Each structure stands twice: as structure tokens, then as C-alpha cells.
Coordinates of C-alpha atoms and ligand atoms in Angstrom, one line a residue:
X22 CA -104.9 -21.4 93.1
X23 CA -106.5 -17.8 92.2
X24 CA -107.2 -17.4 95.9
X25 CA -103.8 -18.5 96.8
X26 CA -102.3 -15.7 94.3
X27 CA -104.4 -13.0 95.0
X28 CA -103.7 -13.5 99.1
X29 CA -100.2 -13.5 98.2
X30 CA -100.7 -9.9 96.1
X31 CA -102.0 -8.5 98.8
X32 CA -99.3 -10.2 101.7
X33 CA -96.6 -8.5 99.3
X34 CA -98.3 -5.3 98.3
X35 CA -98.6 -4.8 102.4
X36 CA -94.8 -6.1 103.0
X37 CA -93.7 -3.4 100.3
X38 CA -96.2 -1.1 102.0
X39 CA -95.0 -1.0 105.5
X40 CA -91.4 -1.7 104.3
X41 CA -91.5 1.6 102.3
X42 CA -93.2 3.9 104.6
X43 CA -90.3 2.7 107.3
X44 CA -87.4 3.6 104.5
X45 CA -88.8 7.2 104.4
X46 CA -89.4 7.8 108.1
X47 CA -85.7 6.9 108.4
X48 CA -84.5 8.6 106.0
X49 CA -87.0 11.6 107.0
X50 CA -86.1 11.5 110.8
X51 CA -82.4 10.9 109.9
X52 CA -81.6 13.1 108.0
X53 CA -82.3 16.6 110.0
X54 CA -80.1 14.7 112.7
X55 CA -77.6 14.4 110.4
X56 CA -77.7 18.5 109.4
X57 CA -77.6 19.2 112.8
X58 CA -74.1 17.3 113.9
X59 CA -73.1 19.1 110.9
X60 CA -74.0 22.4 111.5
X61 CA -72.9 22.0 115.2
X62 CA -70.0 20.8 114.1
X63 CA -69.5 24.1 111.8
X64 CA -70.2 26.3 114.9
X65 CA -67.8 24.7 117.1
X66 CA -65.2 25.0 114.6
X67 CA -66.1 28.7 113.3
X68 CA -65.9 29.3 117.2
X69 CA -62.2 28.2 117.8
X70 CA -60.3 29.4 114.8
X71 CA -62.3 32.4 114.8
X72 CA -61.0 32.9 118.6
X73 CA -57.9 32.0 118.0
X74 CA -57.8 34.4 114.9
X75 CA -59.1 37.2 116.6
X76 CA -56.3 36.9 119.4
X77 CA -53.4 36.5 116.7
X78 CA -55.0 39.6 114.8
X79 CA -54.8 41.8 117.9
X80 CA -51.7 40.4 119.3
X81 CA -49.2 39.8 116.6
X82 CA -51.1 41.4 113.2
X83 CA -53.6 40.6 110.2
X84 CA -50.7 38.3 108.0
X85 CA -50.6 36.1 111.1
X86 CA -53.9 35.8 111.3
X87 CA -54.7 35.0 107.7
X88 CA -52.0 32.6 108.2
X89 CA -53.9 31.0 111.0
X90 CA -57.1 30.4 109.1
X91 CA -54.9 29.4 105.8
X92 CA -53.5 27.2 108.1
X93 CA -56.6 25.6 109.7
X94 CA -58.0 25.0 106.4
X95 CA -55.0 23.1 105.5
X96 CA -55.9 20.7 108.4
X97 CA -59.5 20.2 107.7
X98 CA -60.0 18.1 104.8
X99 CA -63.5 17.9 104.7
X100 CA -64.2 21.5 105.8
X101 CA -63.2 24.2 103.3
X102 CA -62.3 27.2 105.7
X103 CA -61.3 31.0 104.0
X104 CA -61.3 34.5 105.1
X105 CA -63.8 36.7 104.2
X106 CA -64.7 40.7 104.4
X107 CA -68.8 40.9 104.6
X108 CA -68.4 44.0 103.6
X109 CA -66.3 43.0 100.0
X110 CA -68.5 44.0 96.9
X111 CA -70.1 40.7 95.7
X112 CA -68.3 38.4 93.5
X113 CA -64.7 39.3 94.3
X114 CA -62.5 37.1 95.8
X115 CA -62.4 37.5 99.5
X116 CA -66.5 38.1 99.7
X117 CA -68.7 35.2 101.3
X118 CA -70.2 33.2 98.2
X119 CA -73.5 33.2 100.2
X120 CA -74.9 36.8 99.7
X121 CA -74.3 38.6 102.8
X122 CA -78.3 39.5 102.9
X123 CA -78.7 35.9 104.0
X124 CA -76.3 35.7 106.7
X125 CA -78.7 38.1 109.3
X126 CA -75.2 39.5 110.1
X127 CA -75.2 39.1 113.8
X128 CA -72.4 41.1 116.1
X129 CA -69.1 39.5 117.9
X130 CA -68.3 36.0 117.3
X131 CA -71.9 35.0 116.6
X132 CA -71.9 32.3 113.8
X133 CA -74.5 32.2 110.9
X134 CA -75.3 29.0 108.8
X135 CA -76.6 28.6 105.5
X136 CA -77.8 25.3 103.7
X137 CA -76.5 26.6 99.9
X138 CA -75.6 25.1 96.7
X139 CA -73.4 26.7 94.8
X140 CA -73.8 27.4 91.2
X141 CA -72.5 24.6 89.2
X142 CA -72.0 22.3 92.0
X143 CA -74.1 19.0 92.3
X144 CA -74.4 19.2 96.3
X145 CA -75.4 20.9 98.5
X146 CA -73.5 22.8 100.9
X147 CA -73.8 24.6 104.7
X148 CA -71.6 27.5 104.6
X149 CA -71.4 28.5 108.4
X150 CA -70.3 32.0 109.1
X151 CA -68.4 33.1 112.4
X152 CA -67.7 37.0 112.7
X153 CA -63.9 37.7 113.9
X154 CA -63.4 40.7 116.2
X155 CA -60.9 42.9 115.0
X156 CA -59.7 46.5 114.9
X157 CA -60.6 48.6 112.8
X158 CA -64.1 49.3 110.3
X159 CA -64.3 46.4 108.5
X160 CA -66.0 43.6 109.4
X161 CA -64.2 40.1 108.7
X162 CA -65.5 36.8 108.8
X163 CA -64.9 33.2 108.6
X164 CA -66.7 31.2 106.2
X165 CA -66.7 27.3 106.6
X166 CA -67.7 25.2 103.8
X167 CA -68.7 21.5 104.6
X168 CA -70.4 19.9 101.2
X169 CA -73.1 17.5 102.0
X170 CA -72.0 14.6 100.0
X171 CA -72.0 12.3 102.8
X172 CA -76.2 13.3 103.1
X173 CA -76.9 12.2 100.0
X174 CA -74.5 9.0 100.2
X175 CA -76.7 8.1 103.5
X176 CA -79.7 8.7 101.6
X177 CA -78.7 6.7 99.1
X178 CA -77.8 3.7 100.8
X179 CA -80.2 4.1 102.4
X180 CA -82.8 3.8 99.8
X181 CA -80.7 1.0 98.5
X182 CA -80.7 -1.1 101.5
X183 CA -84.3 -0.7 101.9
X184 CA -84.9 -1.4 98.3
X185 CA -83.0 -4.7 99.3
X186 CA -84.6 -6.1 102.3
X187 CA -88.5 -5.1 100.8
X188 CA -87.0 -6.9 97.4
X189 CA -86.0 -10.0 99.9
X190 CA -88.9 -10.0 101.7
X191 CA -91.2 -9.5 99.4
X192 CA -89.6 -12.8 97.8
X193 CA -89.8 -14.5 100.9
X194 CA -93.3 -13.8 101.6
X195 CA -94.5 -14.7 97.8
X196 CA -92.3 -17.8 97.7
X197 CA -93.7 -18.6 101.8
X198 CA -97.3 -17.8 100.6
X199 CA -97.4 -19.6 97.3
X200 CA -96.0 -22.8 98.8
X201 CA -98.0 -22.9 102.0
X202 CA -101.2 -22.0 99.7
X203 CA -100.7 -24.5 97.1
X204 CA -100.4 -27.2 100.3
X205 CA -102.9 -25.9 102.4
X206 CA -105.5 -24.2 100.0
X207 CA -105.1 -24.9 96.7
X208 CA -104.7 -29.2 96.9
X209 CA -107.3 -29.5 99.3
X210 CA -109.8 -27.1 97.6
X211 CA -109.1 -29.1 94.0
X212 CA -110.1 -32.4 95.9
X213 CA -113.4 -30.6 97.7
X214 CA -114.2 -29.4 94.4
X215 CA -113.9 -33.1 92.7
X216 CA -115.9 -34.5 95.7
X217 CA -118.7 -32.2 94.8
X218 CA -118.7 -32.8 91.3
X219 CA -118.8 -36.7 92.5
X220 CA -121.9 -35.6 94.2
X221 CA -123.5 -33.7 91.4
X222 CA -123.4 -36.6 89.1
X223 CA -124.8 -39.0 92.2
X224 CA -121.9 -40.7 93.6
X225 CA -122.3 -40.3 97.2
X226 CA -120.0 -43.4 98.0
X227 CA -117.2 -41.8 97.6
X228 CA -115.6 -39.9 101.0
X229 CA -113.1 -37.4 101.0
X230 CA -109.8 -38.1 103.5
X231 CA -108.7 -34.3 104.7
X232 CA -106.8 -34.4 107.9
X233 CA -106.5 -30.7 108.8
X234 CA -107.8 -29.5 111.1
X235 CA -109.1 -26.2 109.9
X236 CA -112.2 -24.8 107.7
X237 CA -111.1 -26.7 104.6
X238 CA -110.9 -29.9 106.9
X239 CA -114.0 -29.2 108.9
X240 CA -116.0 -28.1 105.0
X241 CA -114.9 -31.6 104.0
X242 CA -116.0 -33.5 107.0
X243 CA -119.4 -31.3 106.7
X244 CA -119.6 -32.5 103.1
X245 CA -118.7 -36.2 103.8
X246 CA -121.5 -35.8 106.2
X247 CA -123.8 -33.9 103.6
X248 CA -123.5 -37.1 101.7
X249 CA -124.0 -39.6 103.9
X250 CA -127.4 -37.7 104.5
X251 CA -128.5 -37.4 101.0
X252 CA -127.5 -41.3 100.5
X253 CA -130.0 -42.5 103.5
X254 CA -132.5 -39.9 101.9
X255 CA -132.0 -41.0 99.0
X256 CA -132.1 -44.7 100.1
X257 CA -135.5 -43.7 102.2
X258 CA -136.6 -42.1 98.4
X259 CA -135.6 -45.5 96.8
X260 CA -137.9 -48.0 99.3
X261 CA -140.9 -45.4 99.5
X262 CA -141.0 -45.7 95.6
X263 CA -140.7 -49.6 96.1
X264 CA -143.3 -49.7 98.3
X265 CA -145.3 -47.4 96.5
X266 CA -144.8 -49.0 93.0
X267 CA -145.9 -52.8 95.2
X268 CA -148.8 -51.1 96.9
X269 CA -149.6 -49.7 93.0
X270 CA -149.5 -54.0 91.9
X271 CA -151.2 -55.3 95.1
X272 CA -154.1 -52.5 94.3
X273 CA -154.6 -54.2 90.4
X274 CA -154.7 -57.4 92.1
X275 CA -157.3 -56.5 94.3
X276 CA -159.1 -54.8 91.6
X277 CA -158.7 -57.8 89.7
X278 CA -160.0 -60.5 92.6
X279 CA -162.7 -57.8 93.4
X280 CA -164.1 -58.3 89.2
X281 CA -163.5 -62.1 88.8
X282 CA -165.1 -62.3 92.3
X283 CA -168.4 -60.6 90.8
X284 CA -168.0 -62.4 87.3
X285 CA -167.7 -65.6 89.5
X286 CA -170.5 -64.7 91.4
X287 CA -173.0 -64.3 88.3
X288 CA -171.4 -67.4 86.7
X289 CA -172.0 -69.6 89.6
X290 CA -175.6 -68.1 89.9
X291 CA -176.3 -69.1 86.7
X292 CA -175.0 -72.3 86.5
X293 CA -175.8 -73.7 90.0
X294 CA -179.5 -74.0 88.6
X295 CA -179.2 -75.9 85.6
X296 CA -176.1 -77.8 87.2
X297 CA -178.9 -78.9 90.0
X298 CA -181.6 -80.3 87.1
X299 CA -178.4 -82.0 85.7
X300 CA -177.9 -83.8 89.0
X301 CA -181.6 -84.7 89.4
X302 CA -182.3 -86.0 86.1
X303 CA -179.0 -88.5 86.9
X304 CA -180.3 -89.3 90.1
X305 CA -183.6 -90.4 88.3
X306 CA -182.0 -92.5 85.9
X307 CA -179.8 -94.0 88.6
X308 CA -182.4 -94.9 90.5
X309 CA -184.3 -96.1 87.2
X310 CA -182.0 -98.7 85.6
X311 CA -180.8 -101.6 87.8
X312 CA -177.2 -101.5 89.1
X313 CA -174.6 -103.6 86.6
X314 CA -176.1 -101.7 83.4
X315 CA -174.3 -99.1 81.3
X316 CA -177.6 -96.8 82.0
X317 CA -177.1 -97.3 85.6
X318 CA -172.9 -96.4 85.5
X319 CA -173.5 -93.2 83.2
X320 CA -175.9 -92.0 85.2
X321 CA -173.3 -92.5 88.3
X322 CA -170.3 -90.9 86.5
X323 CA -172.7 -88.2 85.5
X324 CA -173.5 -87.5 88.9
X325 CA -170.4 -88.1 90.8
X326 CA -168.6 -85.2 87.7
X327 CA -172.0 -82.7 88.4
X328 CA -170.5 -83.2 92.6
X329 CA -167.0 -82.1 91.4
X330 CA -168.5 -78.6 89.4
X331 CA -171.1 -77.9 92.6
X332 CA -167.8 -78.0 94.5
X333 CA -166.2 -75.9 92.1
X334 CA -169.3 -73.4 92.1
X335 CA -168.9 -73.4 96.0
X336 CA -165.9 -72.3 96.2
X337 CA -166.7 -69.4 93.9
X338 CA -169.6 -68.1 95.8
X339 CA -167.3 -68.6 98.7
X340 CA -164.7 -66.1 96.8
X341 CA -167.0 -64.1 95.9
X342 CA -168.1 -64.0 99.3
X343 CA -171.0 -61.0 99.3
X344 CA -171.6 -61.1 103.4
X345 CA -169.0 -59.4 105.5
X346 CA -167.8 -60.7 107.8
X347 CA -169.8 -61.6 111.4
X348 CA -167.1 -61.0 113.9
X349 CA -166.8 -61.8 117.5
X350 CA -163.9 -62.7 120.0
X351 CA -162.5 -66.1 119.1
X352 CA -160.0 -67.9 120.3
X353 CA -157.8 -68.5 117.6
X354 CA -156.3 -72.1 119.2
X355 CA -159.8 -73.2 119.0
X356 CA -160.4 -72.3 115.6
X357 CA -156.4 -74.0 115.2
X358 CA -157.2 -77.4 116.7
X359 CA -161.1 -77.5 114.5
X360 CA -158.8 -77.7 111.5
X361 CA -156.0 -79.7 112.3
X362 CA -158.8 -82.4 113.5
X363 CA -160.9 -82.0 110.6
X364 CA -157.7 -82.5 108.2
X365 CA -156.6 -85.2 110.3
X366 CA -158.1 -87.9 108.0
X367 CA -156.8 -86.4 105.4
X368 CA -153.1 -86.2 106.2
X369 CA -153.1 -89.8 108.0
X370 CA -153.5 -90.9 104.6
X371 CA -150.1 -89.3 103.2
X372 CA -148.3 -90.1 106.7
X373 CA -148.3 -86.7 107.7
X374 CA -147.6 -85.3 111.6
X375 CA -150.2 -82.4 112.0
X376 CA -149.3 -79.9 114.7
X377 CA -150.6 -77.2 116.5
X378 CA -148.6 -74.8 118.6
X379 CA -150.0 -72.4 121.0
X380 CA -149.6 -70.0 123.6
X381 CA -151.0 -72.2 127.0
X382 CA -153.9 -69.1 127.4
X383 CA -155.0 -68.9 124.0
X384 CA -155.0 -66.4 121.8
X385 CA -158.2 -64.0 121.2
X386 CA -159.1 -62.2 117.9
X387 CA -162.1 -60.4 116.8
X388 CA -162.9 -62.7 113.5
X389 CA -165.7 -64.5 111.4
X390 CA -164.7 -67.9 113.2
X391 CA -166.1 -70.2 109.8
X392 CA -163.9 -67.8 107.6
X393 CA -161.2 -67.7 109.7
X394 CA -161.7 -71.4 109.6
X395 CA -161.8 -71.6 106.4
X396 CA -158.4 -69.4 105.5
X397 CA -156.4 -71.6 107.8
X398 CA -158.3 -74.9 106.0
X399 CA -157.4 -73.3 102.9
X400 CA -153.4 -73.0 103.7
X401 CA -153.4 -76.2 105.6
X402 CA -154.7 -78.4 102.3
X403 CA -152.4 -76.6 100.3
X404 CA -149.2 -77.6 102.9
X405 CA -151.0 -81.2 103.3
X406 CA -150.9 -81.7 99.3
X407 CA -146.9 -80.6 98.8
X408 CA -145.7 -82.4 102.0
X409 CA -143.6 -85.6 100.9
X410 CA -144.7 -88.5 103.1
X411 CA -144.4 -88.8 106.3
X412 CA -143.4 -85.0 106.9
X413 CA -144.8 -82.6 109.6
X414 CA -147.5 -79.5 108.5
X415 CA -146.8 -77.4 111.5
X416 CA -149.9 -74.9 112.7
X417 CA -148.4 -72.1 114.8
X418 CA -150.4 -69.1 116.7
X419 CA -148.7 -66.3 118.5
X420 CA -148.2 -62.4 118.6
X421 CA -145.5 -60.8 116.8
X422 CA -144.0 -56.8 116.3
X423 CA -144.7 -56.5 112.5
X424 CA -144.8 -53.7 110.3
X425 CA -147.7 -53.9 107.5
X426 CA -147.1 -53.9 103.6
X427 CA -147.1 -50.8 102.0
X428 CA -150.4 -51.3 100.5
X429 CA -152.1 -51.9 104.2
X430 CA -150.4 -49.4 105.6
X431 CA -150.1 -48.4 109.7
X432 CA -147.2 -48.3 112.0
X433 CA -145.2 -50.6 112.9
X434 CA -147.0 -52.5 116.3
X435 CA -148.1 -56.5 117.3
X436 CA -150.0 -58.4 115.4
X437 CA -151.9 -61.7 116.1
X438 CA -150.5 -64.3 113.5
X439 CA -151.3 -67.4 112.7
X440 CA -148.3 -69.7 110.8
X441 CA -149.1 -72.4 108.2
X442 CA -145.3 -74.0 107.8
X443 CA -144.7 -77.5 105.4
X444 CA -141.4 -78.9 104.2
X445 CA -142.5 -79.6 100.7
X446 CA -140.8 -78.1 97.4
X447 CA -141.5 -74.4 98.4
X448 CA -142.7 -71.9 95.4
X449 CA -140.4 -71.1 92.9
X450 CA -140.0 -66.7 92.7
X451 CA -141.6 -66.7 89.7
X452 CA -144.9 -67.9 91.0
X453 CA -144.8 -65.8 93.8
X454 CA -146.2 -62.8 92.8
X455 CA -149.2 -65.3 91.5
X456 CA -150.4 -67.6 93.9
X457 CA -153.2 -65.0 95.4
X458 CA -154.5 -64.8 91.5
X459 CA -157.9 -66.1 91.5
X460 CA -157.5 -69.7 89.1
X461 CA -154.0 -69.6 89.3
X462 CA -152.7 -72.8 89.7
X463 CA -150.1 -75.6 89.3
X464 CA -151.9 -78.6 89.7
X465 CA -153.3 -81.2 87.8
X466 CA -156.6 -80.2 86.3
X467 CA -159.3 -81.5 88.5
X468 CA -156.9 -81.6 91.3
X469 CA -156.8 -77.2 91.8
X470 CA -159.1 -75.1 91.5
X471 CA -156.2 -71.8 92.2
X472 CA -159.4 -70.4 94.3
X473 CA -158.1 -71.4 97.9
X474 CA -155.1 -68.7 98.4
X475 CA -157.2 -66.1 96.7
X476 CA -160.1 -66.8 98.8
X477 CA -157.9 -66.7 101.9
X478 CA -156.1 -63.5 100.8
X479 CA -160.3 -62.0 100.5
X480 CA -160.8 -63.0 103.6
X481 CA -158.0 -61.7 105.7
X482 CA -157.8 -58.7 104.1
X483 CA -162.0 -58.0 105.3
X484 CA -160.3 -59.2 108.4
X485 CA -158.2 -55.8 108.7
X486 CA -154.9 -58.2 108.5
X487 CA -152.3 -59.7 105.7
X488 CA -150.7 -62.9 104.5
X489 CA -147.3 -63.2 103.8
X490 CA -145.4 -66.1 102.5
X491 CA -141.4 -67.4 103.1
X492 CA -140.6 -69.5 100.7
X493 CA -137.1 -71.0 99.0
X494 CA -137.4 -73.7 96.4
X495 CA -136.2 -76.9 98.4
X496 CA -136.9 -75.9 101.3
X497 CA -140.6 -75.5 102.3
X498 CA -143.2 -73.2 102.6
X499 CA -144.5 -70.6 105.4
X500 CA -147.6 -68.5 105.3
X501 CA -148.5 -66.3 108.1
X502 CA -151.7 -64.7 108.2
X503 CA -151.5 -61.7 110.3
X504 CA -154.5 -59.8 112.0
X505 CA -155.5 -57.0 114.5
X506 CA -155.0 -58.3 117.8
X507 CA -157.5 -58.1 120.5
X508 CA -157.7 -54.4 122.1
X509 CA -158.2 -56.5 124.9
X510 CA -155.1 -58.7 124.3
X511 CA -152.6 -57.7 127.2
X512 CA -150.0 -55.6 125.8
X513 CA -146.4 -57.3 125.6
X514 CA -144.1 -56.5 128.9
Ligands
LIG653 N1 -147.6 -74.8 100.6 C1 -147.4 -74.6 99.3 N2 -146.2 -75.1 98.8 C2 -146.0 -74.9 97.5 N3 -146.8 -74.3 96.6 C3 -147.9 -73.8 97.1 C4 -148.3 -73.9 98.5 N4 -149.5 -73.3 98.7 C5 -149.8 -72.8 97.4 N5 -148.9 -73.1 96.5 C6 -149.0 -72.7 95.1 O1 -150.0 -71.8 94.9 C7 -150.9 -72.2 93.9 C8 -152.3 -71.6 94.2 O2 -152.8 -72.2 95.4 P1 -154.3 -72.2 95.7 O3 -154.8 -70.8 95.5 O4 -154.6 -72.8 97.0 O5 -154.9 -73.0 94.5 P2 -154.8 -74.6 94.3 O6 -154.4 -75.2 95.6 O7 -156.2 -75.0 93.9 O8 -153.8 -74.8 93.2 C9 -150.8 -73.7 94.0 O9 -151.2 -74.3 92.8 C10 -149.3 -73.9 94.2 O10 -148.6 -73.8 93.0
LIG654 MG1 -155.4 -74.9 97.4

């Protein structure tokens, strides 16, 4: 509203500006025009009855004469006309009031006029002088006395009607000013300056709805825009500190795979050797005591529980894996079909369709084909043991535009990947974000070892590639396993 005032100051100090400077070029032209008539006026007048005076004097004699001008003056009301003698000693009564030194006393019926005012009056006056030929010495005169009342009447009114229309205008132009401002400035400026402050404390939701179409309108549209920007930015702020914080976790759990791997490693070094003396010793006294005696059945159950830790040890050197991967261009179908068949057995025995579904050419990866192998077996036993019976565990192999996890990093491009989809009771949310934990588990003791997704997630990681997993409670499972494609692999039309 300040604006609006001090715009309106300055619209009324001009109005009064130009409005005054008009009043007193009138007045200042008007005036002298105004003189002028008068005076003219005063000649004309002096003129005639000084003619006319003249004649009489000549003709009939000086009373007459006198007469004349008494007469005259008589019919002028707003002209004071008188004889005078210029040559009358100052102050008396027939003398001119103006003193004779002013009148440049000019010969015949010249006229002479004075602007005067006369002591004691408040105007004022032209005193206009015409000389009267007569006989004689002495030189007569007629002196004409118009006050100039009317002048300052016109000056002021005037000043008073100028005074009048600045005063309305002035009025006009504040009241005009204010009003418009207040509509056009001072409402829309109050909401721009809310919208910011919505801003500044991090609202950027909220959109401001200025029709106009001038600068306020086009500052608001700018600012609407300004926050639509700084909400994507800060949207694009938001996910990079998502990703940044899940690259931070999937770092620890590497770090944390990386020492149980080597703990594993040392463990399963240690223990393979005794565990194999263990398992000799019980073959020996297998062997020893006839079949039917307790000796004999320890010595199996000793055996067949030494089988399940060897396993158990396997699977650790196999997650601690300290040979990189030997790569070479594999057909990832091949590798598909290896593991369906080898699982086969397995998955008759629960009722289970097994399925593999591939592109008709194959698909070629650079990979470790007995890890590769191994991943898939991995995620395929997993699916196999949550399928209810007689459910499909469905094997899929095909190229797909991915972007990687924050924590691989890379542009967005195609990928090989390999799917691993069952219809069992999926992974509840909670368990997600431990599944690739070395030993974590939900099964039965002696049923999990919680080694297979971590060894998988090893594996494809040395791989250059990912796993991901879909998964709702209810309704199934899906890990895909993505890797580098084949620089060879034709790129997709
Ligand atoms: N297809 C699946 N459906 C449901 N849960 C799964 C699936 N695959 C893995 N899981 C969960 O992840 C855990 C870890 O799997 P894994 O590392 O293979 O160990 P394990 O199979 O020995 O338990 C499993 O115990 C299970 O809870
Ligand atoms: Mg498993």
C-alpha cells in the first residue's frame, strides 16, 4: 500500500503542478489584455469628448464646454471624467491627480495614460489624459479615471476557480489512484508476498491464482513456476539422498558378507579336517560291527550327521568363494534348462510344473557357467521349497531396459536377466532387507542353511550384475538376476 500512496503523492503533486503553472499563465497573459481594452478604451473616449469639447470651446465658449465634459461624466458610470488645467499648481482642485511630470505632455489631442493608485485608495487606477485645443495660453486637459476593480475581481476568480478544479482534481486523481492501487497493486502484491513467505518456510504446493495480465501477474506466474522447479529439485534432492542412504546399507552388507565370508572360510578350513577323521573313524566302525547292532546304527547316524556338516562346510567355501570368476560366452538357456533338469527330481516330488522360457536364439552372457549355475540352482530350490503342491516355478530369460541400484551405479541401458518366479507365500517386508544376510533364515533348523541367497547375491555381484526381488505376502515371489549383456548381443531395434 506504501507504493500505492507514494505514486499517488506524486500523481497529485504533478496534477497541482501543471494545474498551477496554467492558473498563472492565464492570469499572466490575461491580464495585460485586459489593461489594454482598457486603456484603448480610455483613448477612444478622451478622443471624442475631447473633440467635441474643443469645438463647443471655440464655437459657443468655455461654460459650454465644461458643461460638455460635466455632462459626459454624468453618462459614464464606470469612467470618472473632469476637466483639468496641466498647468494648475499641484494639489488644487482642477490639477490632474497624476503629477503632470508623468504625463510626457504631448501636443494637440494626443492622449497620455497612467497606471496610478491614488493615495488612500485600495485599487488601482489608469488615469488617461487627452489634451483639448483651445484658445488662449493655458493648456487644458481631460483626465479620465477608470478604477481597475474589475482586474483584480478577474484575478480573483480566477485564482479561485483554479483553486477549484486543482482541489477537484487533485481529489479525483487521489481517490482514482488509491482505489485502482489498492485493486491492482496493493491486493495482488499482499498475496505474492504470502506466497513467498509459503515458500520460505517450504510449502511449494501451494500456487498463487493472479489473472492480470501485467508484471504482478506475469511475477506470479514466474514464481508459481519458480516453485514448481524448486519442488522437482527438491524431489531429485530427496531420491539422491534415498539412494545414497540405500547404497550407504547395501555397502555394510557387503562389508559384512565380505567378513563372515573370510570367517567362514577359516572356519570351514579348520573344521573340514577333523570333520573328515570323524567320518573315517565311523566308516570303520560301520564296516566293523555287523548290521542289526547298536554299534553298527551309531556309527550310521554318525556318519550320515558328519554328511549334513560337510554339506554345510561346502556351501561356506562356496560363499566364501576365493577364485573369481572364469568367464566365457554362455548361453544362458543352456545354463536355464541344466537346472530345471537337475531339479526335476526334486520338484516331481512336491507336484511341481518346472518351466523355462526363452528367447528361440538363446541368450549369450559372458559368465562363470558352474556359478551362474549355481545362482540360478540357488533361487530355483528356494521357489521349489515355498511352492504349495502342484504349483508352477517359472524360469524366465530375456533382455530388459533397467536402470541399476544406486549402489551399482551406471546409466540406465539393457540388461540380460534371468527371472526365478513361484506362487508360494512371498517374503513378508520385514524380511526383505535380510534375505541376502549370510545365515539368515526362516526355516527349520537342518532344513536352511540362509547361505544360498547370499551366495547368489556374491556371485552376481563378481558377475558385474544385480538381483532384485518382487515380492507381496500372498502372492509369490520373483527374483531377477540381472547382468551385463553380451557386447556382442544385437542391440534392440
Ligand atoms: N522364493 C522365496 N519365497 C519366500 N521366501 C524366500 C524365497 N527365497 C528366499 N526366501 C527367504 O529368504 C531366506 C534366505 O534364503 P536363503 O539364503 O536361500 O537361505 P535358506 O534357503 O537356507 O533359508 C529364506 O529362509 C526365506 O525366508
Ligand atoms: Mg535357500
Amino acid at each position: 500500500m506504501r507504493l500505492t500512496r507514494k505514486l499517488t503523492f506524486a500523481l497529485a503533486g504533478a496534477v497541482l503542478l501543471v494545474l498551477g503553472i496554467n492558473a498563472a499563465i492565464r492570469i499572466n497573459l490575461e491580464l495585460p489584455v485586459y489593461e489594454t481594452d482598457v486603456r484603448r478604451d480610455g483613448r477612444l473616449l478622451g478622443r471624442a469628448i475631447g473633440g467635441a469639447a474643443s469645438l463647443v470651446w471655440e464655437r459657443v465658449g468655455p461654460d459650454e464646454a465644461l458643461a460638455l465634459v460635466a455632462d459626459a461624466n454624468q453618462r459614464q458610470s464606470n469612467v470618472n471624467i473632469r476637466w483639468v488645467w496641466l498647468d494648475a499648481p499641484p494639489g488644487s482642485d482642477d490639477a490632474p491627480e497624476v503629477a503632470v511630470e508623468r504625463l510626457r505632455p504631448d501636443e494637440g489631442a494626443e492622449t497620455t495614460t497612467v497606471r496610478w493608485r491614488p493615495p488612500g485608495s485600495p485599487h488601482d487606477a489608469l488615469y488617461t489624459y487627452a489634451a483639448v485645443k483651445i484658445p488662449g495660453e493655458r493648456r487644458g486637459a481631460l483626465e479620465l479615471r477608470e478604477t481597475l476593480v474589475a482586474e483584480e475581481a478577474f484575478v480573483r476568480r480566477s485564482i479561485l476557480q483554479s483553486t477549484l478544479v486543482t482541489a477537484v482534481l487533485v481529489l479525483l486523481c487521489t481517490a482514482i489512484a488509491l482505489g485502482l492501487g489498492a485493486v491492482l497493486v496493493g491486493a495482488p502484491v499482499k498475496k505474492l508476498v504470502a506466497q513467498a513467505q509459503r515458500i520460505g518456510a517450504g510449502d511449494l504446493s501451494a500456487r498463487l491464482d493472479l489473472p492480470q495480465r501485467d508484471e504482478i501477474g506475469e511475477l506470479a506466474r514466474e514464481m508459481n513456476a519458480m516453485a514448481s522447479r524448486l519442488a522437482t529439485a527438491r524431489a531429485e534432492i530427496e531420491r539422491e539422498t534415498d539412494a545414497r542412504l540405500a547404497a550407504v546399507e547395501q555397502l555394510r552388507h557387503a562389508d559384512r558378507l565380505t567378513t563372515v565370508g573370510k570367517l567362514a572360510a577359516g572356519i570351514a578350513h579348520e573344521v573340514g579336517t577333523p570333520l573328515n577323521v570323524i567320518s573315517g573313524f565311523a566308516q570303520l566302525i560301520h564296516d566293523e560291527y555287523p548290521p542289526g547292532t547298536p554299534a553298527h546304527e551309531h556309527a550310521a547316524v554318525v556318519s550320515s550327521q558328519t554328511q549334513r556338516v560337510a554339506t554345510i562346510i561346502r556351501e561356506l567355501l562356496d560363499f566364501a568363494r576365493l577364485r573369481p570368476p572364469r568367464t566365457a560366452s554362455e548361453d544362458l538357456t543352456l545354463i536355464a534348462r541344466q537346472v530345471a533338469a537337475l531339479l526335476q527330481p526334486l520338484a516331481q516330488k512336491r507336484q511341481l510344473t518346472l518351466t523355462v522360457d526363452a528367447p528361440p536364439d538363446g541368450l549369450r552372457c559372458e559368465v562363470d557357467a558352474s556359478q551362474l549355475q549355481q545362482v540360478l540352482t540357488n533361487l530355483a530350490i528356494n521357489a521349489v521349497q515355498v511352492s504349495p503342491l502342484g504349483a508352477t516355478v517359472a524360469i524366465g530369460i530375456d533382455t530388459r531396459q533397467a536402470r541399476p541400484p544406486a549402489d551399482h551405479g551406471g546409466a540406465s541401458g539393457r540388461w540380460a536377466c534371468l527371472t526365478v518366479s513361484d506362487a508360494g507365500p512371498g517374503i513378508p517386508p520385514e524380511n526383505l532387507p535380510r534375505i541376502f544376510e549370510p545365515f539368515f533364515t526362516t526355516k527349520e533348523p537342518g532344513e536352511g542353511t540362509g547361505l544360498g541367497l547370499s551366495v547368489a547375491y556374491g556371485i552376481v555381484k563378481e558377475h558385474g550384475g544385480w538381483i532384485e526381488v518382487d515380492s507381496q505376502p500372498g502372492s509369490g515371489t520373483r527374483f531377477s538376476v540381472f547382468l551385463p549383456p553380451d557386447p556382442r548381443m544385437e542391440p534392440d531395434a
